[in-house]
PDB file of C-alpha atoms in Angstrom:
ATOM      1  CA  MET A 722      48.898 -37.683  21.126  1.00 45.00           C
ATOM      2  CA  SER A 723      46.905 -36.211  23.558  1.00 44.00           C
ATOM      3  CA  SER A 724      47.130 -38.168  27.369  1.00 45.00           C
ATOM      4  CA  PRO A 725      44.319 -39.904  28.592  1.00 44.00           C
ATOM      5  CA  HIS A 726      43.447 -37.112  31.177  1.00 44.00           C
ATOM      6  CA  THR A 727      43.430 -34.103  28.324  1.00 41.00           C
ATOM      7  CA  LEU A 728      40.284 -32.394  28.392  1.00 40.00           C
ATOM      8  CA  THR A 729      38.217 -31.926  25.296  1.00 37.00           C
ATOM      9  CA  PRO A 730      35.165 -29.261  24.559  1.00 39.00           C
ATOM     10  CA  PRO A 731      31.657 -30.823  25.270  1.00 39.00           C
ATOM     11  CA  VAL A 732      29.514 -31.623  22.102  1.00 33.00           C
ATOM     12  CA  ASP A 733      26.395 -29.901  21.916  1.00 34.00           C
ATOM     13  CA  LEU A 734      23.855 -32.249  21.060  1.00 31.00           C
ATOM     14  CA  THR A 735      20.975 -29.705  20.968  1.00 36.00           C
ATOM     15  CA  PRO A 736      19.525 -29.191  17.371  1.00 35.00           C
ATOM     16  CA  ASP A 737      20.731 -25.320  15.926  1.00 38.00           C
ATOM     17  CA  ARG A 738      16.767 -24.388  15.385  1.00 44.00           C
ATOM     18  CA  PRO A 739      15.979 -21.134  14.185  1.00 50.00           C
ATOM     19  CA  ALA A 740      13.701 -19.128  17.399  1.00 58.00           C
ATOM     20  CA  LEU A 741       9.954 -19.218  16.961  1.00 70.00           C
ATOM     21  CA  LEU A 742       9.734 -15.272  15.938  1.00 72.00           C
ATOM     22  CA  ASN A 743      13.103 -16.063  13.355  1.00 76.00           C
ATOM     23  CA  ASP A 744      10.970 -19.256  11.813  1.00 71.00           C
ATOM     24  CA  SER A 745       7.821 -17.213  11.470  1.00 74.00           C
ATOM     25  CA  GLY A 746       9.286 -13.702  10.150  1.00 78.00           C
ATOM     26  CA  VAL A 747      10.687 -15.732   7.115  1.00 73.00           C
ATOM     27  CA  LEU A 748       7.567 -17.617   6.857  1.00 77.00           C
ATOM     28  CA  ILE A 749       5.910 -14.486   6.757  1.00 80.00           C
ATOM     29  CA  GLY A 750       7.922 -12.665   4.138  1.00 77.00           C
ATOM     30  CA  ARG A 751       7.176 -16.042   1.834  1.00 74.00           C
ATOM     31  CA  GLY A 752       3.360 -14.922   1.875  1.00 71.00           C
ATOM     32  CA  LEU A 753       3.739 -11.516   1.513  1.00 75.00           C
ATOM     33  CA  ALA A 754       5.866 -12.183  -1.352  1.00 74.00           C
ATOM     34  CA  ARG A 755       3.071 -14.149  -3.045  1.00 71.00           C
ATOM     35  CA  TRP A 756       0.876 -11.040  -2.672  1.00 72.00           C
ATOM     36  CA  ARG A 757       3.540  -8.969  -4.536  1.00 76.00           C
ATOM     37  CA  ARG A 758       4.245 -11.788  -7.137  1.00 76.00           C
ATOM     38  CA  ASP A 759       0.477 -12.777  -7.384  1.00 73.00           C
ATOM     39  CA  PRO A 760      -1.880 -10.065  -6.392  1.00 77.00           C
ATOM     40  CA  GLY A 761      -4.874 -11.318  -8.027  1.00 78.00           C
ATOM     41  CA  ALA A 762      -6.675 -13.048  -5.148  1.00 74.00           C
ATOM     42  CA  LEU A 763      -6.165  -9.896  -2.894  1.00 80.00           C
ATOM     43  CA  ILE A 764      -7.667  -7.437  -5.688  1.00 86.00           C
ATOM     44  CA  ALA A 765     -10.471  -9.686  -6.552  1.00 85.00           C
ATOM     45  CA  SER A 766     -11.161 -10.073  -2.756  1.00 84.00           C
ATOM     46  CA  LEU A 767     -11.230  -6.214  -2.293  1.00 88.00           C
ATOM     47  CA  GLY A 768     -13.018  -5.819  -5.586  1.00 91.00           C
ATOM     48  CA  PHE A 769     -15.978  -8.440  -4.321  1.00 89.00           C
ATOM     49  CA  ASN A 770     -15.862  -6.826  -0.989  1.00 90.00           C
ATOM     50  CA  ILE A 771     -16.053  -3.284  -2.950  1.00 93.00           C
ATOM     51  CA  LEU A 772     -18.881  -4.114  -5.179  1.00 92.00           C
ATOM     52  CA  ILE A 773     -20.534  -5.575  -1.902  1.00 89.00           C
ATOM     53  CA  VAL A 774     -21.125  -2.440  -0.535  1.00 91.00           C
ATOM     54  CA  LEU A 775     -21.614  -0.943  -3.548  1.00 91.00           C
ATOM     55  CA  MET A 776     -24.869  -3.174  -4.323  1.00 89.00           C
ATOM     56  CA  PHE A 777     -26.589  -2.765  -0.798  1.00 86.00           C
ATOM     57  CA  ALA A 778     -26.253   0.957  -0.737  1.00 86.00           C
ATOM     58  CA  TYR A 779     -27.369   1.934  -4.139  1.00 85.00           C
ATOM     59  CA  LEU A 780     -29.470  -1.444  -4.721  1.00 80.00           C
ATOM     60  CA  PHE A 781     -31.515  -2.239  -1.315  1.00 74.00           C
ATOM     61  CA  GLY A 782     -30.852   0.577   0.896  1.00 67.00           C
ATOM     62  CA  GLY A 783     -34.510   1.965  -0.328  1.00 61.00           C
ATOM     63  CA  ALA A 784     -36.443  -1.220   0.409  1.00 64.00           C
ATOM     64  CA  LEU A 785     -34.610  -1.425   3.872  1.00 69.00           C
ATOM     65  CA  GLN A 786     -36.231   0.512   7.236  1.00 70.00           C
ATOM     66  CA  VAL A 787     -33.696   2.491   8.985  1.00 74.00           C
ATOM     67  CA  PRO A 788     -33.748   2.122  13.014  1.00 68.00           C
ATOM     68  CA  GLY A 789     -34.857   5.467  14.173  1.00 71.00           C
ATOM     69  CA  GLY A 790     -34.913   6.860  10.744  1.00 73.00           C
ATOM     70  CA  GLY A 791     -31.452   7.282  10.234  1.00 76.00           C
ATOM     71  CA  SER A 792     -29.136   7.132   7.616  1.00 81.00           C
ATOM     72  CA  TYR A 793     -29.170   3.798   5.731  1.00 85.00           C
ATOM     73  CA  ARG A 794     -25.093   3.938   4.882  1.00 88.00           C
ATOM     74  CA  GLU A 795     -24.300   4.364   8.505  1.00 90.00           C
ATOM     75  CA  PHE A 796     -26.970   1.074   9.534  1.00 89.00           C
ATOM     76  CA  LEU A 797     -25.231  -0.454   6.911  1.00 89.00           C
ATOM     77  CA  MET A 798     -20.896  -0.471   7.290  1.00 94.00           C
ATOM     78  CA  PRO A 799     -20.790  -1.486  10.209  1.00 94.00           C
ATOM     79  CA  GLY A 800     -22.445  -4.910   9.670  1.00 93.00           C
ATOM     80  CA  MET A 801     -20.540  -4.916   6.091  1.00 94.00           C
ATOM     81  CA  PHE A 802     -17.259  -4.047   8.268  1.00 96.00           C
ATOM     82  CA  VAL A 803     -17.757  -7.598   9.872  1.00 95.00           C
ATOM     83  CA  MET A 804     -19.297  -9.364   6.809  1.00 93.00           C
ATOM     84  CA  THR A 805     -15.968  -8.569   4.924  1.00 92.00           C
ATOM     85  CA  MET A 806     -13.815 -10.385   7.899  1.00 93.00           C
ATOM     86  CA  VAL A 807     -16.396 -13.187   7.810  1.00 92.00           C
ATOM     87  CA  PHE A 808     -15.636 -13.541   4.261  1.00 89.00           C
ATOM     88  CA  GLY A 809     -11.773 -14.018   5.282  1.00 88.00           C
ATOM     89  CA  ILE A 810     -12.572 -17.322   6.808  1.00 90.00           C
ATOM     90  CA  SER A 811     -12.903 -19.044   2.706  1.00 87.00           C
ATOM     91  CA  LEU A 812      -9.755 -17.215   2.260  1.00 86.00           C
ATOM     92  CA  THR A 813      -7.481 -18.609   5.037  1.00 89.00           C
ATOM     93  CA  THR A 814      -9.197 -22.228   4.361  1.00 89.00           C
ATOM     94  CA  ILE A 815      -7.854 -22.430   0.578  1.00 86.00           C
ATOM     95  CA  ALA A 816      -4.732 -21.121   1.583  1.00 85.00           C
ATOM     96  CA  VAL A 817      -3.822 -23.842   4.400  1.00 89.00           C
ATOM     97  CA  ALA A 818      -5.393 -26.546   1.695  1.00 87.00           C
ATOM     98  CA  GLU A 819      -3.133 -25.164  -1.136  1.00 84.00           C
ATOM     99  CA  ASP A 820      -0.202 -25.855   0.587  1.00 84.00           C
ATOM    100  CA  LEU A 821      -1.379 -29.569   2.265  1.00 86.00           C
ATOM    101  CA  GLU A 822      -1.827 -30.535  -1.283  1.00 84.00           C
ATOM    102  CA  ARG A 823       1.078 -28.858  -3.267  1.00 83.00           C
ATOM    103  CA  GLY A 824       3.014 -30.546  -0.301  1.00 84.00           C
ATOM    104  CA  LEU A 825       4.174 -27.232   0.570  1.00 79.00           C
ATOM    105  CA  THR A 826       3.478 -27.991   4.457  1.00 82.00           C
ATOM    106  CA  ASP A 827       4.985 -31.633   4.162  1.00 80.00           C
ATOM    107  CA  ARG A 828       8.658 -29.329   2.856  1.00 82.00           C
ATOM    108  CA  ILE A 829       8.051 -26.839   5.408  1.00 80.00           C
ATOM    109  CA  ARG A 830       7.468 -29.621   8.202  1.00 78.00           C
ATOM    110  CA  SER A 831      11.064 -31.807   7.539  1.00 78.00           C
ATOM    111  CA  MET A 832      13.052 -28.226   8.123  1.00 75.00           C
ATOM    112  CA  PRO A 833      14.354 -27.315  11.590  1.00 72.00           C
ATOM    113  CA  VAL A 834      11.934 -25.152  11.775  1.00 72.00           C
ATOM    114  CA  SER A 835       9.877 -24.123  14.838  1.00 74.00           C
ATOM    115  CA  PRO A 836       6.547 -26.731  14.663  1.00 74.00           C
ATOM    116  CA  LEU A 837       4.326 -23.207  15.619  1.00 82.00           C
ATOM    117  CA  ALA A 838       6.018 -21.161  13.126  1.00 84.00           C
ATOM    118  CA  PRO A 839       3.729 -22.125   9.868  1.00 86.00           C
ATOM    119  CA  LEU A 840       0.358 -21.558  12.109  1.00 89.00           C
ATOM    120  CA  VAL A 841       1.555 -18.031  13.136  1.00 89.00           C
ATOM    121  CA  ALA A 842       2.902 -16.988   9.878  1.00 89.00           C
ATOM    122  CA  ARG A 843      -0.556 -17.779   8.566  1.00 90.00           C
ATOM    123  CA  ALA A 844      -2.217 -15.921  11.336  1.00 92.00           C
ATOM    124  CA  VAL A 845       0.038 -12.991  11.464  1.00 92.00           C
ATOM    125  CA  ALA A 846      -0.199 -12.513   7.442  1.00 90.00           C
ATOM    126  CA  ASP A 847      -4.166 -13.202   7.085  1.00 91.00           C
ATOM    127  CA  MET A 848      -4.271 -10.051  10.257  1.00 93.00           C
ATOM    128  CA  LEU A 849      -2.222  -8.271   7.284  1.00 92.00           C
ATOM    129  CA  PHE A 850      -4.462  -8.757   4.915  1.00 90.00           C
ATOM    130  CA  ALA A 851      -7.424  -8.172   6.949  1.00 93.00           C
ATOM    131  CA  LEU A 852      -5.707  -4.674   7.796  1.00 95.00           C
ATOM    132  CA  VAL A 853      -5.804  -3.966   4.159  1.00 92.00           C
ATOM    133  CA  THR A 854      -8.976  -4.904   3.674  1.00 93.00           C
ATOM    134  CA  LEU A 855     -10.889  -3.340   6.528  1.00 95.00           C
ATOM    135  CA  ALA A 856      -9.065   0.165   5.510  1.00 95.00           C
ATOM    136  CA  VAL A 857      -9.954   0.101   1.953  1.00 95.00           C
ATOM    137  CA  LEU A 858     -13.960  -0.804   2.887  1.00 95.00           C
ATOM    138  CA  LEU A 859     -13.655   2.157   5.527  1.00 96.00           C
ATOM    139  CA  LEU A 860     -12.524   4.577   2.830  1.00 96.00           C
ATOM    140  CA  THR A 861     -15.324   2.868   0.954  1.00 95.00           C
ATOM    141  CA  GLY A 862     -18.122   3.923   3.205  1.00 94.00           C
ATOM    142  CA  LEU A 863     -16.445   7.378   3.633  1.00 95.00           C
ATOM    143  CA  ALA A 864     -16.825   7.982  -0.167  1.00 94.00           C
ATOM    144  CA  ILE A 865     -20.364   6.655   0.086  1.00 92.00           C
ATOM    145  CA  GLY A 866     -21.329   8.766   3.177  1.00 90.00           C
ATOM    146  CA  TRP A 867     -20.695   7.103   6.181  1.00 93.00           C
ATOM    147  CA  ARG A 868     -19.715   8.640   9.081  1.00 92.00           C
ATOM    148  CA  ALA A 869     -18.505   7.594  12.733  1.00 93.00           C
ATOM    149  CA  HIS A 870     -19.667  10.013  15.707  1.00 92.00           C
ATOM    150  CA  GLY A 871     -18.105   8.197  18.336  1.00 89.00           C
ATOM    151  CA  GLY A 872     -15.017  10.318  18.866  1.00 90.00           C
ATOM    152  CA  VAL A 873     -11.352   8.905  17.936  1.00 94.00           C
ATOM    153  CA  ASP A 874     -11.336   6.523  20.899  1.00 95.00           C
ATOM    154  CA  ALA A 875     -14.801   5.105  20.282  1.00 96.00           C
ATOM    155  CA  THR A 876     -13.466   4.976  16.586  1.00 96.00           C
ATOM    156  CA  LEU A 877     -10.573   2.851  17.675  1.00 96.00           C
ATOM    157  CA  ALA A 878     -11.875   0.203  19.720  1.00 97.00           C
ATOM    158  CA  ALA A 879     -14.440  -0.455  16.887  1.00 97.00           C
ATOM    159  CA  VAL A 880     -11.824  -1.270  14.853  1.00 97.00           C
ATOM    160  CA  GLY A 881      -9.797  -3.298  17.314  1.00 97.00           C
ATOM    161  CA  LEU A 882     -13.214  -5.863  18.009  1.00 97.00           C
ATOM    162  CA  ILE A 883     -13.580  -5.644  14.241  1.00 97.00           C
ATOM    163  CA  LEU A 884      -9.516  -6.943  13.735  1.00 97.00           C
ATOM    164  CA  LEU A 885     -10.047  -9.513  17.035  1.00 97.00           C
ATOM    165  CA  LEU A 886     -12.937 -10.945  15.509  1.00 97.00           C
ATOM    166  CA  ARG A 887     -11.203 -11.739  12.439  1.00 97.00           C
ATOM    167  CA  PHE A 888      -7.662 -13.061  14.190  1.00 97.00           C
ATOM    168  CA  ALA A 889     -10.348 -15.499  15.864  1.00 97.00           C
ATOM    169  CA  LEU A 890     -11.824 -16.190  12.903  1.00 95.00           C
ATOM    170  CA  ILE A 891      -8.565 -16.974  11.169  1.00 95.00           C
ATOM    171  CA  TRP A 892      -7.833 -19.900  13.395  1.00 95.00           C
ATOM    172  CA  VAL A 893     -11.211 -21.230  12.505  1.00 94.00           C
ATOM    173  CA  GLY A 894      -9.916 -20.846   8.828  1.00 93.00           C
ATOM    174  CA  ILE A 895      -6.678 -22.867   9.752  1.00 93.00           C
ATOM    175  CA  PHE A 896      -8.412 -25.668  11.306  1.00 93.00           C
ATOM    176  CA  LEU A 897     -11.045 -25.758   8.238  1.00 91.00           C
ATOM    177  CA  GLY A 898      -8.014 -25.901   6.151  1.00 90.00           C
ATOM    178  CA  LEU A 899      -6.565 -28.661   8.321  1.00 90.00           C
ATOM    179  CA  VAL A 900      -9.236 -31.189   7.842  1.00 89.00           C
ATOM    180  CA  THR A 901     -10.619 -30.617   4.588  1.00 82.00           C
ATOM    181  CA  ARG A 902      -9.846 -32.420   1.363  1.00 73.00           C
ATOM    182  CA  GLY A 903     -10.692 -31.407  -1.972  1.00 68.00           C
ATOM    183  CA  GLN A 904     -11.591 -28.016  -3.564  1.00 68.00           C
ATOM    184  CA  THR A 905     -15.467 -29.661  -2.443  1.00 68.00           C
ATOM    185  CA  ALA A 906     -14.781 -28.872   1.280  1.00 67.00           C
ATOM    186  CA  VAL A 907     -13.593 -25.708   0.088  1.00 71.00           C
ATOM    187  CA  VAL A 908     -16.881 -24.799  -1.837  1.00 78.00           C
ATOM    188  CA  ALA A 909     -18.978 -25.810   1.139  1.00 74.00           C
ATOM    189  CA  VAL A 910     -17.253 -23.996   3.740  1.00 80.00           C
ATOM    190  CA  GLN A 911     -17.229 -20.514   1.197  1.00 76.00           C
ATOM    191  CA  THR A 912     -21.163 -21.580   1.416  1.00 80.00           C
ATOM    192  CA  LEU A 913     -21.061 -21.488   5.079  1.00 81.00           C
ATOM    193  CA  GLU A 914     -20.228 -18.062   5.010  1.00 85.00           C
ATOM    194  CA  PHE A 915     -23.386 -16.195   3.667  1.00 83.00           C
ATOM    195  CA  PRO A 916     -25.830 -17.517   6.210  1.00 84.00           C
ATOM    196  CA  LEU A 917     -23.654 -17.322   9.161  1.00 86.00           C
ATOM    197  CA  GLY A 918     -23.321 -13.587   7.804  1.00 86.00           C
ATOM    198  CA  PHE A 919     -27.274 -12.800   7.249  1.00 85.00           C
ATOM    199  CA  LEU A 920     -27.851 -15.275  10.699  1.00 88.00           C
ATOM    200  CA  SER A 921     -26.531 -12.069  12.214  1.00 90.00           C
ATOM    201  CA  ASN A 922     -28.044  -8.666  13.307  1.00 89.00           C
ATOM    202  CA  ALA A 923     -25.947  -7.215  10.749  1.00 88.00           C
ATOM    203  CA  PHE A 924     -29.144  -6.329   8.015  1.00 84.00           C
ATOM    204  CA  VAL A 925     -32.612  -7.622   9.861  1.00 81.00           C
ATOM    205  CA  ALA A 926     -33.661  -7.492  13.338  1.00 83.00           C
ATOM    206  CA  PRO A 927     -33.881 -10.677  14.570  1.00 87.00           C
ATOM    207  CA  SER A 928     -37.227  -9.393  16.376  1.00 82.00           C
ATOM    208  CA  THR A 929     -38.914  -9.969  12.925  1.00 82.00           C
ATOM    209  CA  MET A 930     -37.472 -13.263  12.938  1.00 88.00           C
ATOM    210  CA  PRO A 931     -39.475 -16.722  14.254  1.00 91.00           C
ATOM    211  CA  ALA A 932     -38.665 -16.208  18.432  1.00 88.00           C
ATOM    212  CA  TRP A 933     -36.012 -19.121  18.250  1.00 91.00           C
ATOM    213  CA  LEU A 934     -33.948 -18.300  14.918  1.00 90.00           C
ATOM    214  CA  GLY A 935     -34.138 -14.740  15.937  1.00 90.00           C
ATOM    215  CA  ALA A 936     -32.430 -16.266  19.109  1.00 91.00           C
ATOM    216  CA  VAL A 937     -29.663 -18.062  17.385  1.00 92.00           C
ATOM    217  CA  ALA A 938     -29.128 -14.185  15.498  1.00 92.00           C
ATOM    218  CA  GLU A 939     -28.754 -12.553  18.378  1.00 92.00           C
ATOM    219  CA  TRP A 940     -26.480 -15.048  20.096  1.00 94.00           C
ATOM    220  CA  ASN A 941     -24.180 -14.864  16.810  1.00 94.00           C
ATOM    221  CA  PRO A 942     -20.532 -13.925  17.579  1.00 94.00           C
ATOM    222  CA  LEU A 943     -20.901 -11.852  14.539  1.00 95.00           C
ATOM    223  CA  SER A 944     -24.122  -9.675  15.656  1.00 94.00           C
ATOM    224  CA  ALA A 945     -22.425  -8.827  18.908  1.00 95.00           C
ATOM    225  CA  THR A 946     -19.397  -7.293  17.147  1.00 97.00           C
ATOM    226  CA  VAL A 947     -21.793  -5.832  14.956  1.00 95.00           C
ATOM    227  CA  GLY A 948     -23.625  -4.212  17.513  1.00 94.00           C
ATOM    228  CA  ALA A 949     -20.756  -3.038  19.757  1.00 96.00           C
ATOM    229  CA  THR A 950     -19.203  -1.122  16.631  1.00 96.00           C
ATOM    230  CA  ARG A 951     -22.550   0.799  15.700  1.00 94.00           C
ATOM    231  CA  GLU A 952     -22.815   1.419  19.048  1.00 94.00           C
ATOM    232  CA  LEU A 953     -19.377   2.614  19.382  1.00 95.00           C
ATOM    233  CA  PHE A 954     -19.286   4.640  15.762  1.00 96.00           C
ATOM    234  CA  GLY A 955     -22.435   6.198  17.263  1.00 92.00           C
ATOM    235  CA  ASN A 956     -24.297   4.381  14.242  1.00 92.00           C
ATOM    236  CA  PRO A 957     -28.238   3.257  13.800  1.00 88.00           C
ATOM    237  CA  GLY A 958     -28.858  -0.131  14.734  1.00 85.00           C
ATOM    238  CA  TRP A 959     -31.518  -2.467  15.557  1.00 80.00           C
ATOM    239  CA  GLY A 960     -31.347  -2.205  19.617  1.00 77.00           C
ATOM    240  CA  GLY A 961     -33.034  -5.651  21.459  1.00 77.00           C
ATOM    241  CA  GLU A 962     -34.463  -5.871  24.942  1.00 80.00           C
ATOM    242  CA  SER A 963     -32.445  -9.555  25.299  1.00 86.00           C
ATOM    243  CA  TRP A 964     -29.504 -10.154  27.498  1.00 91.00           C
ATOM    244  CA  ALA A 965     -27.517 -10.150  24.082  1.00 90.00           C
ATOM    245  CA  ALA A 966     -28.482  -7.650  22.812  1.00 88.00           C
ATOM    246  CA  GLN A 967     -27.914  -5.341  25.691  1.00 90.00           C
ATOM    247  CA  HIS A 968     -24.378  -6.532  26.415  1.00 92.00           C
ATOM    248  CA  TYR A 969     -23.382  -6.820  22.821  1.00 94.00           C
ATOM    249  CA  PRO A 970     -19.132  -4.577  24.044  1.00 93.00           C
ATOM    250  CA  TRP A 971     -18.594  -7.905  26.209  1.00 96.00           C
ATOM    251  CA  LEU A 972     -20.052 -10.280  24.051  1.00 96.00           C
ATOM    252  CA  ALA A 973     -17.520  -8.608  21.161  1.00 97.00           C
ATOM    253  CA  VAL A 974     -14.910  -9.361  23.364  1.00 97.00           C
ATOM    254  CA  ALA A 975     -15.666 -13.043  25.016  1.00 97.00           C
ATOM    255  CA  TRP A 976     -16.885 -14.484  21.742  1.00 97.00           C
ATOM    256  CA  PRO A 977     -13.936 -14.519  19.787  1.00 97.00           C
ATOM    257  CA  ILE A 978     -11.422 -15.313  22.982  1.00 98.00           C
ATOM    258  CA  VAL A 979     -13.496 -18.450  23.045  1.00 97.00           C
ATOM    259  CA  LEU A 980     -12.960 -19.111  19.497  1.00 97.00           C
ATOM    260  CA  VAL A 981      -9.549 -18.556  19.282  1.00 97.00           C
ATOM    261  CA  VAL A 982      -9.567 -20.821  22.973  1.00 97.00           C
ATOM    262  CA  VAL A 983     -11.332 -23.314  21.473  1.00 97.00           C
ATOM    263  CA  PHE A 984      -9.620 -23.232  18.082  1.00 96.00           C
ATOM    264  CA  LEU A 985      -5.910 -22.676  18.085  1.00 95.00           C
ATOM    265  CA  PRO A 986      -5.285 -25.792  20.354  1.00 94.00           C
ATOM    266  CA  LEU A 987      -7.223 -27.724  17.617  1.00 95.00           C
ATOM    267  CA  SER A 988      -5.141 -26.211  14.836  1.00 94.00           C
ATOM    268  CA  VAL A 989      -2.236 -27.095  16.623  1.00 91.00           C
ATOM    269  CA  ALA A 990      -3.256 -30.526  17.618  1.00 92.00           C
ATOM    270  CA  ARG A 991      -3.980 -31.069  13.905  1.00 92.00           C
ATOM    271  CA  TYR A 992      -0.954 -29.661  12.241  1.00 89.00           C
ATOM    272  CA  ARG A 993       1.053 -31.856  14.834  1.00 87.00           C
ATOM    273  CA  ARG A 994      -0.490 -34.778  13.719  1.00 86.00           C
ATOM    274  CA  LEU A 995      -0.630 -34.254   9.890  1.00 81.00           C
ATOM    275  CA  GLY A 996       0.562 -37.204   8.254  1.00 63.00           C
ATOM    276  CA  ARG A 997       0.444 -39.698  11.131  1.00 62.00           C
TER     277      ARG A 997
END
């Protein structure tokens, strides 16, 4: 029998929760395993993007005038690279919404998992998806005659700006997936992708639009990335005299940062309020 003065080790009441990085790594592995088991969504997305490029390159190309008389396909591809990043919004939204509807999100929230891990894992998994998509589109562009003339550093900078935009749009998609419900809401998100993409300088010069609509197009975050990457790739573009058109490289960095600053905290706050 122990003496009343015998010291016993204190009980550690701190919950044994895995670190954020470990939890995120496990959930990222789950997402990659899902792609391996069911690669249909990945293949369909890549096939759709390639089909859109081929349609514009071989069906619509002859009807569009290239600024300065340059190569249409070199003019086309920066816009297509950015458009594929926009199409990723619905993929992110669908994945988040499906996890909610199937109860997977609730099961994860009931486990000793870092509250941020599911969101970080989704962002990383979708960035890996974006890397694969962009690599395939780069190879497709090279196959149809697109070339980057700006040098290695400029080309890498352009790729970085495209992926930066995708990272920002991932958080838009996560937030929409957390606040939307049902297939109708997801279809609405998919429907918005095309106006968002086409109301930019990707395919049409903002100067040809009504003044108010042209101003909207010039300040579209997509226009900044398209304009900046065309310049970095050394591909032909529309140009423009507005402040936005003259500062596309700067805006191509600023706009994604603004989107992340807005939608990342909104996503985290919404995720924490789930079930309340």
